[in-house]
Structures are given as structure tokens and as C-alpha cells.
Tab-separated table of C-alpha atoms in Angstrom:
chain	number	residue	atom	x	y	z
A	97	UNK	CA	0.000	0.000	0.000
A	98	UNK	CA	1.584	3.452	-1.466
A	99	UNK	CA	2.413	6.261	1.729
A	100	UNK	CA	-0.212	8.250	1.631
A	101	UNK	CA	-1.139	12.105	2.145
A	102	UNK	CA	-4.013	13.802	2.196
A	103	UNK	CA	-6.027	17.299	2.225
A	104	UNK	CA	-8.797	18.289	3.628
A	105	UNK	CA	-10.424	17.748	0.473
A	106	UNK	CA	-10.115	13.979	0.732
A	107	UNK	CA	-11.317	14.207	3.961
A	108	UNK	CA	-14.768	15.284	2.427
A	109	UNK	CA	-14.654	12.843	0.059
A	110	UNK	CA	-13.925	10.060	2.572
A	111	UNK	CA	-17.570	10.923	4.452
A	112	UNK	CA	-19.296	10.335	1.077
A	113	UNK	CA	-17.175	7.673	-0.425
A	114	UNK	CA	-14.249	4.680	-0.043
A	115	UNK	CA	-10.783	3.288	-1.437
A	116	UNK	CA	-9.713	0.703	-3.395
A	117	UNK	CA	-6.643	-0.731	-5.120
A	118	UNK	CA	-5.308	0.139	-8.411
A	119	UNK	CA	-4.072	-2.395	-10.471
A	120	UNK	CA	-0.778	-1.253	-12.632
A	121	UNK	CA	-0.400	-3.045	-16.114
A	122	UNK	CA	3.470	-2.830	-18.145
A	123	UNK	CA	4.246	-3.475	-21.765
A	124	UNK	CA	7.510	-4.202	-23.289
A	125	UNK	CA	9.348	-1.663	-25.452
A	126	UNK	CA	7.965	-0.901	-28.872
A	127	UNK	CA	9.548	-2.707	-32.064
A	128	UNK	CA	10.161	0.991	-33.419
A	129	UNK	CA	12.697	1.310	-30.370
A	130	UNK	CA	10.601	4.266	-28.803
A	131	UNK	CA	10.012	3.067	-25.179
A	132	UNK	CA	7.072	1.832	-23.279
A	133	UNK	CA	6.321	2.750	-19.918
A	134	UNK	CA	8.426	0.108	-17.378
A	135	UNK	CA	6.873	-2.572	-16.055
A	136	UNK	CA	4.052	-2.371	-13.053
A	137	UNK	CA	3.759	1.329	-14.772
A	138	UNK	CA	0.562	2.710	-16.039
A	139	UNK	CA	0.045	2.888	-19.285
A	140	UNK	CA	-1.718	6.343	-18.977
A	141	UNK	CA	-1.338	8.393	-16.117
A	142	UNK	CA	-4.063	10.678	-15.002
A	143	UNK	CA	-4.035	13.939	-16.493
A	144	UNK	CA	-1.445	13.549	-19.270
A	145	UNK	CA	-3.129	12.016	-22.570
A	146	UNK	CA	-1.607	9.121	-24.275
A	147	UNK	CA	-0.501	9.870	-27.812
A	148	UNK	CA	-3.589	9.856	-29.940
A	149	UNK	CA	-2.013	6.584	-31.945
A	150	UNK	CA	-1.967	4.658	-28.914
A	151	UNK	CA	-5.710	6.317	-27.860
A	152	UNK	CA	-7.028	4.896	-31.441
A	153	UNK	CA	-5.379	1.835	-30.670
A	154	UNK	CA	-6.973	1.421	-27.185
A	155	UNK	CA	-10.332	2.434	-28.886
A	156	UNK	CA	-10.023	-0.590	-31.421
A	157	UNK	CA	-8.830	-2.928	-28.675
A	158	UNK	CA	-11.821	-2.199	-26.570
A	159	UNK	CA	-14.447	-2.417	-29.427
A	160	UNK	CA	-12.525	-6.007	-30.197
A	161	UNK	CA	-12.999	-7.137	-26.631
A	162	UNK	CA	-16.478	-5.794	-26.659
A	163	UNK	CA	-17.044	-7.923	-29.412
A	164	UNK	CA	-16.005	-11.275	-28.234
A	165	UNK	CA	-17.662	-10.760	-24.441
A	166	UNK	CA	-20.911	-10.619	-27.002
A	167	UNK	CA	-19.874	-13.758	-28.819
A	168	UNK	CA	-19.114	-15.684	-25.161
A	169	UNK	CA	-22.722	-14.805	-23.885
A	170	UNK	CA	-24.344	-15.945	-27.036
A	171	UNK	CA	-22.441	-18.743	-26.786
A	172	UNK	CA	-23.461	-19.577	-22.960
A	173	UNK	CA	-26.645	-18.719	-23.804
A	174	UNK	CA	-27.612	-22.369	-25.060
A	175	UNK	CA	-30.638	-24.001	-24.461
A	176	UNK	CA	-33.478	-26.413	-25.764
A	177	UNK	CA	-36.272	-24.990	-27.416
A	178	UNK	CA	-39.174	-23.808	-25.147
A	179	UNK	CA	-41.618	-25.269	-27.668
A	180	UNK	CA	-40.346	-28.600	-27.696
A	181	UNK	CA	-40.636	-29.302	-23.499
A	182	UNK	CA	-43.571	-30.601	-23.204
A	183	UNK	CA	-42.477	-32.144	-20.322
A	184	UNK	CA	-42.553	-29.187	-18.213
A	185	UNK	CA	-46.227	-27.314	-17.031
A	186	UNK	CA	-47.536	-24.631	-19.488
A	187	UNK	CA	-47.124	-21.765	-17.613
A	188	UNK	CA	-43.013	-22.583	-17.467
A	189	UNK	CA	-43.318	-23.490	-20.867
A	190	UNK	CA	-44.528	-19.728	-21.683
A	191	UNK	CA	-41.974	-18.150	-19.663
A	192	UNK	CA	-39.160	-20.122	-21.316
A	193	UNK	CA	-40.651	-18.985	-24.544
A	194	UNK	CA	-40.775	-15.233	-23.520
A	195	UNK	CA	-36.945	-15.656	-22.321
A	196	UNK	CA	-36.101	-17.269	-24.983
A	197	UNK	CA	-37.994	-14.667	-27.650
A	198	UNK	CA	-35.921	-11.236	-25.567
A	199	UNK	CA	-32.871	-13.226	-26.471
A	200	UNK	CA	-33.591	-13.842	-29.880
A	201	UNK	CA	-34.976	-10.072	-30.504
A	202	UNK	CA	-32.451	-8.541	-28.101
A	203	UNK	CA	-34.761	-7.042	-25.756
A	204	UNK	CA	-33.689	-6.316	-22.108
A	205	UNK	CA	-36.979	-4.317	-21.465
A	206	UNK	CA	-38.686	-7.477	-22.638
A	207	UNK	CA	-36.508	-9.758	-20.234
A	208	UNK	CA	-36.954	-7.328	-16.960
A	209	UNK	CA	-40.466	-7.417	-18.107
A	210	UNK	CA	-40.343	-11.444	-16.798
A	211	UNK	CA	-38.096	-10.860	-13.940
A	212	UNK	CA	-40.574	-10.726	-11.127
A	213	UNK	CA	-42.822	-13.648	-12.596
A	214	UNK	CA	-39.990	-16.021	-13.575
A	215	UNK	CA	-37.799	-14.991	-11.118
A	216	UNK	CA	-40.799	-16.229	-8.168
A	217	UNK	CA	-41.093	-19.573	-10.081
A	218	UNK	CA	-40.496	-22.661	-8.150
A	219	UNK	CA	-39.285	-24.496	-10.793
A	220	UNK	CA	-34.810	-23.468	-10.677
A	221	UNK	CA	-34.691	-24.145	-14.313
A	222	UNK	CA	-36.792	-21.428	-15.168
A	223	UNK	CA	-34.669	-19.041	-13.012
A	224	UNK	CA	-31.613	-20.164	-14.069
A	225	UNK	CA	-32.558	-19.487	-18.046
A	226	UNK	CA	-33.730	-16.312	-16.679
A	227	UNK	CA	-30.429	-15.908	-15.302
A	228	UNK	CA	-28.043	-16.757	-18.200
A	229	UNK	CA	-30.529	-14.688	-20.651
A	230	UNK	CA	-29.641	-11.673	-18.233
A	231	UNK	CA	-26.145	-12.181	-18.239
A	232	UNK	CA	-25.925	-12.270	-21.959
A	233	UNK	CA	-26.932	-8.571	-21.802
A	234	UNK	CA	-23.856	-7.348	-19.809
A	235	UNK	CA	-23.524	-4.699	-17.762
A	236	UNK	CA	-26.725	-3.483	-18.704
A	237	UNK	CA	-28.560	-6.192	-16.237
A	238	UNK	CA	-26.275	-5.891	-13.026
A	239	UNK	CA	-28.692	-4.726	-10.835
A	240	UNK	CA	-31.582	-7.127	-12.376
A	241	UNK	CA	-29.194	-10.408	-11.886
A	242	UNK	CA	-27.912	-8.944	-8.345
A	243	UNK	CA	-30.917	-10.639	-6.275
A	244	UNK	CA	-30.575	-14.267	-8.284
A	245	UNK	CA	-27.101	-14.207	-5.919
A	246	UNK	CA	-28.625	-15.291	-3.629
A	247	UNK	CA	-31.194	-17.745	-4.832
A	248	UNK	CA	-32.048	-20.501	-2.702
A	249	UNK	CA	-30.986	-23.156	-5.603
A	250	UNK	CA	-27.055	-23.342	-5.532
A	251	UNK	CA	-26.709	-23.822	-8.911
A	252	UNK	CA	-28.542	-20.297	-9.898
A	253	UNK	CA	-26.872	-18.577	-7.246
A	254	UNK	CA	-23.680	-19.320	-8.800
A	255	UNK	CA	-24.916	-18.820	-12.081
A	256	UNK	CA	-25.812	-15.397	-11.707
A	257	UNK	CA	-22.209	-14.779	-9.563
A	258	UNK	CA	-20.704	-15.735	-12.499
A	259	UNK	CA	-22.382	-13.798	-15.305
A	260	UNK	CA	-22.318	-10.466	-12.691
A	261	UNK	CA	-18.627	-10.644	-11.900
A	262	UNK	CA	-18.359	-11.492	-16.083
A	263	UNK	CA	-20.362	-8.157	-16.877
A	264	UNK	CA	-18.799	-5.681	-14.360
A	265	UNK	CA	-15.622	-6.057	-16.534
A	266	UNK	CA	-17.294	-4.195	-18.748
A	267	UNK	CA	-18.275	-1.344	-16.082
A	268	UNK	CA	-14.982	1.049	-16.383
A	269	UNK	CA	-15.994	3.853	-14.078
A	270	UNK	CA	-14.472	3.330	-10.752
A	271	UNK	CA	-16.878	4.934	-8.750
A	272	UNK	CA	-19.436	2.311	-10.307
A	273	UNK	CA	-17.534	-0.444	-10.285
A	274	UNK	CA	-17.234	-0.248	-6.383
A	275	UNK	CA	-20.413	0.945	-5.979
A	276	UNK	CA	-22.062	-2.170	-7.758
A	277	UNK	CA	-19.449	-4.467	-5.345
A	278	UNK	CA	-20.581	-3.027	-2.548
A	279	UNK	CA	-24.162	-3.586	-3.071
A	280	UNK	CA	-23.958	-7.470	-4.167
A	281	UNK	CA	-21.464	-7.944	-1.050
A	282	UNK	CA	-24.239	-6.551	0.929
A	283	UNK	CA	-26.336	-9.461	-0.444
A	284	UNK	CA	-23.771	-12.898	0.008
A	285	UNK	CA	-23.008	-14.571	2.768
A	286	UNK	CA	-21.195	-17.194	1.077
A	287	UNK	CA	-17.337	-16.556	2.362
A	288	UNK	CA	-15.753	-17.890	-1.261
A	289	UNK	CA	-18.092	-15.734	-3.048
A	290	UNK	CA	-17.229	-12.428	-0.611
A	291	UNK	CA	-13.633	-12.705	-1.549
A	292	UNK	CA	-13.790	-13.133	-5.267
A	293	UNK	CA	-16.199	-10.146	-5.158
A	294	UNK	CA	-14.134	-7.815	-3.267
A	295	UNK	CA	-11.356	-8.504	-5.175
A	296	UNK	CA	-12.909	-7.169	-7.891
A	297	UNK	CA	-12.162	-3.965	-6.297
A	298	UNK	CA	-8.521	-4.247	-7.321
A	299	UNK	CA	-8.197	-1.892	-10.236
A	300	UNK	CA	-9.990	1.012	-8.456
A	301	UNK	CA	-7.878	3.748	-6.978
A	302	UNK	CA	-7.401	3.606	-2.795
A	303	UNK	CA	-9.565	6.459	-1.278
A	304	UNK	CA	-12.873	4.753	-3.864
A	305	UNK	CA	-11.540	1.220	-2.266
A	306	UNK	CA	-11.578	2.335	1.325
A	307	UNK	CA	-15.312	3.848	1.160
A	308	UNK	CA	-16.529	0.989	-0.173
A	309	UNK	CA	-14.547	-1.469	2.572
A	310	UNK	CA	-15.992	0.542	5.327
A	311	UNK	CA	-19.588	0.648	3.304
A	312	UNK	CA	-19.637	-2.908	3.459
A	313	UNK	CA	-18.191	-3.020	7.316
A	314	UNK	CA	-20.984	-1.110	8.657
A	315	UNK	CA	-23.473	-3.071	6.913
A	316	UNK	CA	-25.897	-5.395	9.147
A	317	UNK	CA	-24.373	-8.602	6.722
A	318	UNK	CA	-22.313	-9.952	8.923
A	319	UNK	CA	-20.689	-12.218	6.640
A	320	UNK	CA	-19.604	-9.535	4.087
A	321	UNK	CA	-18.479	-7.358	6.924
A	322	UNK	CA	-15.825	-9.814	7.994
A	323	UNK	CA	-14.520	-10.294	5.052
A	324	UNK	CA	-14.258	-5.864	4.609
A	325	UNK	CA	-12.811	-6.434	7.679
A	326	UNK	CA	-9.764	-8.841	6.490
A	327	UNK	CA	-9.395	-6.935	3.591
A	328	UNK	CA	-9.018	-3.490	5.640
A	329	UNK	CA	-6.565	-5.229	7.941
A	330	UNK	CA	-4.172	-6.361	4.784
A	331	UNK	CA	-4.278	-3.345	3.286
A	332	UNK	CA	-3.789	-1.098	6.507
A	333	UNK	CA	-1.949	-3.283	8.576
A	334	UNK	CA	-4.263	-2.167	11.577
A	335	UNK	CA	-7.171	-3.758	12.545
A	336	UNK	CA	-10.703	-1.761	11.603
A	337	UNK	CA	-11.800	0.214	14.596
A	338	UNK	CA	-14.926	2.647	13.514
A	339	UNK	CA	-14.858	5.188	10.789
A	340	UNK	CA	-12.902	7.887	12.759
A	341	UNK	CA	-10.086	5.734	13.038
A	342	UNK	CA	-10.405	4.825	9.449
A	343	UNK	CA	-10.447	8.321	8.177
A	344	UNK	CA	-7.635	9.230	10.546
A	345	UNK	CA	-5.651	6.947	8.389
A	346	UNK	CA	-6.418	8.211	5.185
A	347	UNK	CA	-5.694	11.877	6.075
A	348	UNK	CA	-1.951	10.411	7.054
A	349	UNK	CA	-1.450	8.153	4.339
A	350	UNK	CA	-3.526	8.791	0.663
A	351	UNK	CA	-1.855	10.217	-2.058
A	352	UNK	CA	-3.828	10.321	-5.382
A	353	UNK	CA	-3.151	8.108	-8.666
A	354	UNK	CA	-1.868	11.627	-10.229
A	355	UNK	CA	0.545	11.560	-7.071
A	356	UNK	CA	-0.809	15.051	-5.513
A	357	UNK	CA	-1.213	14.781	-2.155
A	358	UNK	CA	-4.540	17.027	-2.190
């Protein structure tokens, strides 16, 4: 954890908001013999543009990866025809149809439509279709697949774990991305799941990280607060007292990604 400064500013900031971690990604040196930034460097550092060839480049990277997270989901997205289970009661029948027809006609507002009659079926099948249809939309369903984590069918739960951690890659706002941790943390009590979520708070910078550790410690889940707790301990070194102590810390020891200490 970087030595950290802070102004009063942050200080404001803190009451509102938490910290995370950044994650720093290197390259090696350019064919051309101009450098690349060293290893465990930034490729961009806040403030300073990148050189618009390496901005277009980015930009055509993105749109690629953007492309093939599409591809995945319509590739998880596999399932028998609704029409053809006859083995199953009409009324499931019909919702697997519906689900089946937003995929097909790419419709979230026709999915979310389904979500509160689907989602209270008591058959898991049709909740977990409901489940992987949502995921195949992205980030664009978060918050619709965030109650499915806890489903009381083990196999859904993890189903719609999976295809929420898989679509908040694509969420690259910070503030977001920690905000949508903190609220599905608030939500699991499973102890494997807890750490693979809060992990996912890696790549944000520390003040965003902290706010949402001590979001999630002061939340009635018990579960998820222990887990804040470990993760405020390893990246302190102190254990978590209340949120005075916490900000006390922060005023002596933030400094920003841009490396100003206000």
C-alpha cells in the first residue's frame, strides 16, 4: 500500500465515499525502439493524454474485446427450445418462450419485463434461463441479476455470480464499479463468493476502495463485513476500529493516482 497524504479535500470525500486498489499493467518496449512505460507502470497516467495513436489503438482494442464478451454470452446462452418441453407445465413453458424470444430479438426491457414472474417460479430451471438470458446482456442487467445471488438453488446462485462478476468487466468507471461491489457484497453470505467479489475492487484507486470497505463493514451482513474487515486489515496493517479511526488513516497516508497529495 503506497504512503499516503491527504487534504482536507479527501477528507470530504472520505464521508461520502471509499478506497480501493489500483491495479498497474506494463508493456515491453515498442519494435520501433521508442520506449514503453516500465513494467508495473501505467500505461496512462491521469491527467497527461496518451498519444492519440496509442488512444485509437486502445479504442479498437476495446471495441474487439467488446465484441467477443458478445460472442461468449451468445455462446453460454444455449438451451433447448421452449416449444419442444412438453415435459414441463404450461405456464413454465410460456416463460421459457418469452426468455427465450428477448434473447432472440435482443430485448432487455422485454426480459426485466419477466423478472418478477420467472424470477418467483419454483421451478430453478426457469430461473436459471432467466439468469443466463440476463447475463448475456452485460452490464446493462447488473442490478436485475444482483438478487438471483442469492437464490435458494445453488446452482442459480452461482450462475448469476458468475455472469455479474463477467459483466462488471465491462463497467470502467471506478466509482461504479465499487459501488455495484458493494451492493452485491451486501447481499452474500457465502465466504468464497465475498472474496472473489471484493477482489474485484482491485483496479480502483485507494480512497474509492476504502469507502466501499468501510460501506460494506458497517453493513448489518455480517458475513460480508468480515470479510471488509480482512481486507481493511491487509491493506492497513491495523485492525478496523470505527470510521474515525479509518479516516484518521487516510488523512496520514492517501496520495492520489496523479501523485498530488490534495
Amino acid at each position: 500500500m503506497k504512503k499516503l497524504m491527504i487534504a482536507t479535500a479527501v477528507v470530504a470525500v472520505l464521508a461520502a465515499g471509499a478506497v480501493f486498489f489500483s491495479s498497474l499493467r506494463g508493456q515491453s518496449p515498442r519494435t520501433d525502439g521508442t520506449p514503453r512505460p516500465a513494467a508495473n507502470m501505467p500505461q496512462e497516467t491521469k491527467g497527461i493524454p496518451p498519444p492519440a495513436t496509442e488512444t485509437a489503438a486502445a479504442r479498437a482494442t476495446h471495441a474487439t474485446n467488446a465484441t467477443a464478451k458478445v460472442a461468449k454470452r451468445k455462446i453460454r446462452f444455449v438451451r433447448a427450445r421452449a416449444a419442444d418441453r412438453t415435459d414441463l407445465p404450461p405456464n413454465e413453458r410460456r416463460l421459457l418462450t418469452a426468455i427465450e424470444s428477448a434473447v432472440d430479438q435482443e430485448s432487455l426491457s422485454a426480459l426485466q419485463r419477466l423478472v418478477d414472474e420467472a424470477g418467483a417460479s419454483t421451478n430453478p430451471e426457469v430461473r436459471g434461463d432467466l439468469v443466463e438470458a440476463l447475463g448475456w446482456f452485460g452490464d446493462r442487467a447488473l442490478l436485475d441479476l444482483m438478487p438471483f445471488m442469492a437464490d435458494p438453488d445453488a446452482d442459480v446462485a452461482e450462475s448469476a455470480i458468475d455472469n455479474w462478476t463477467t459483466a462488471l468487466a465491462d463497467v470502467d468507471d471506478e466509482k461504479d464499479r465499487s459501488r455495484y461491489v458493494v451492493s452485491a457484497m451486501k447481499i452474500l453470505t457465502d465466504k468464497e463468493a465475498l472474496d472473489a467479489m471484493i477482489m474485484q475492487l482491485d483496479d480502483c484507486d485507494d480512497l474509492i476502495g476504502m469507502q466501499a470497505l468501510i460501506d460494506v463493514i458497517e453493513s448489518p451482513n455480517k458475513a460480508a463485513a468480515e470479510v471488509a474487515r480482512e481486507h481493511y486489515e491487509f491493506t492497513t496493517g491495523e485492525k478496523y476500529v470505527d470510521f474515525d479511526t479509518a479516516n484518521e488513516w487516510i488523512t496520514e497516508n492517501y496520495v492520489s493516482d496523479d501523485g498530488d497529495d490534495d
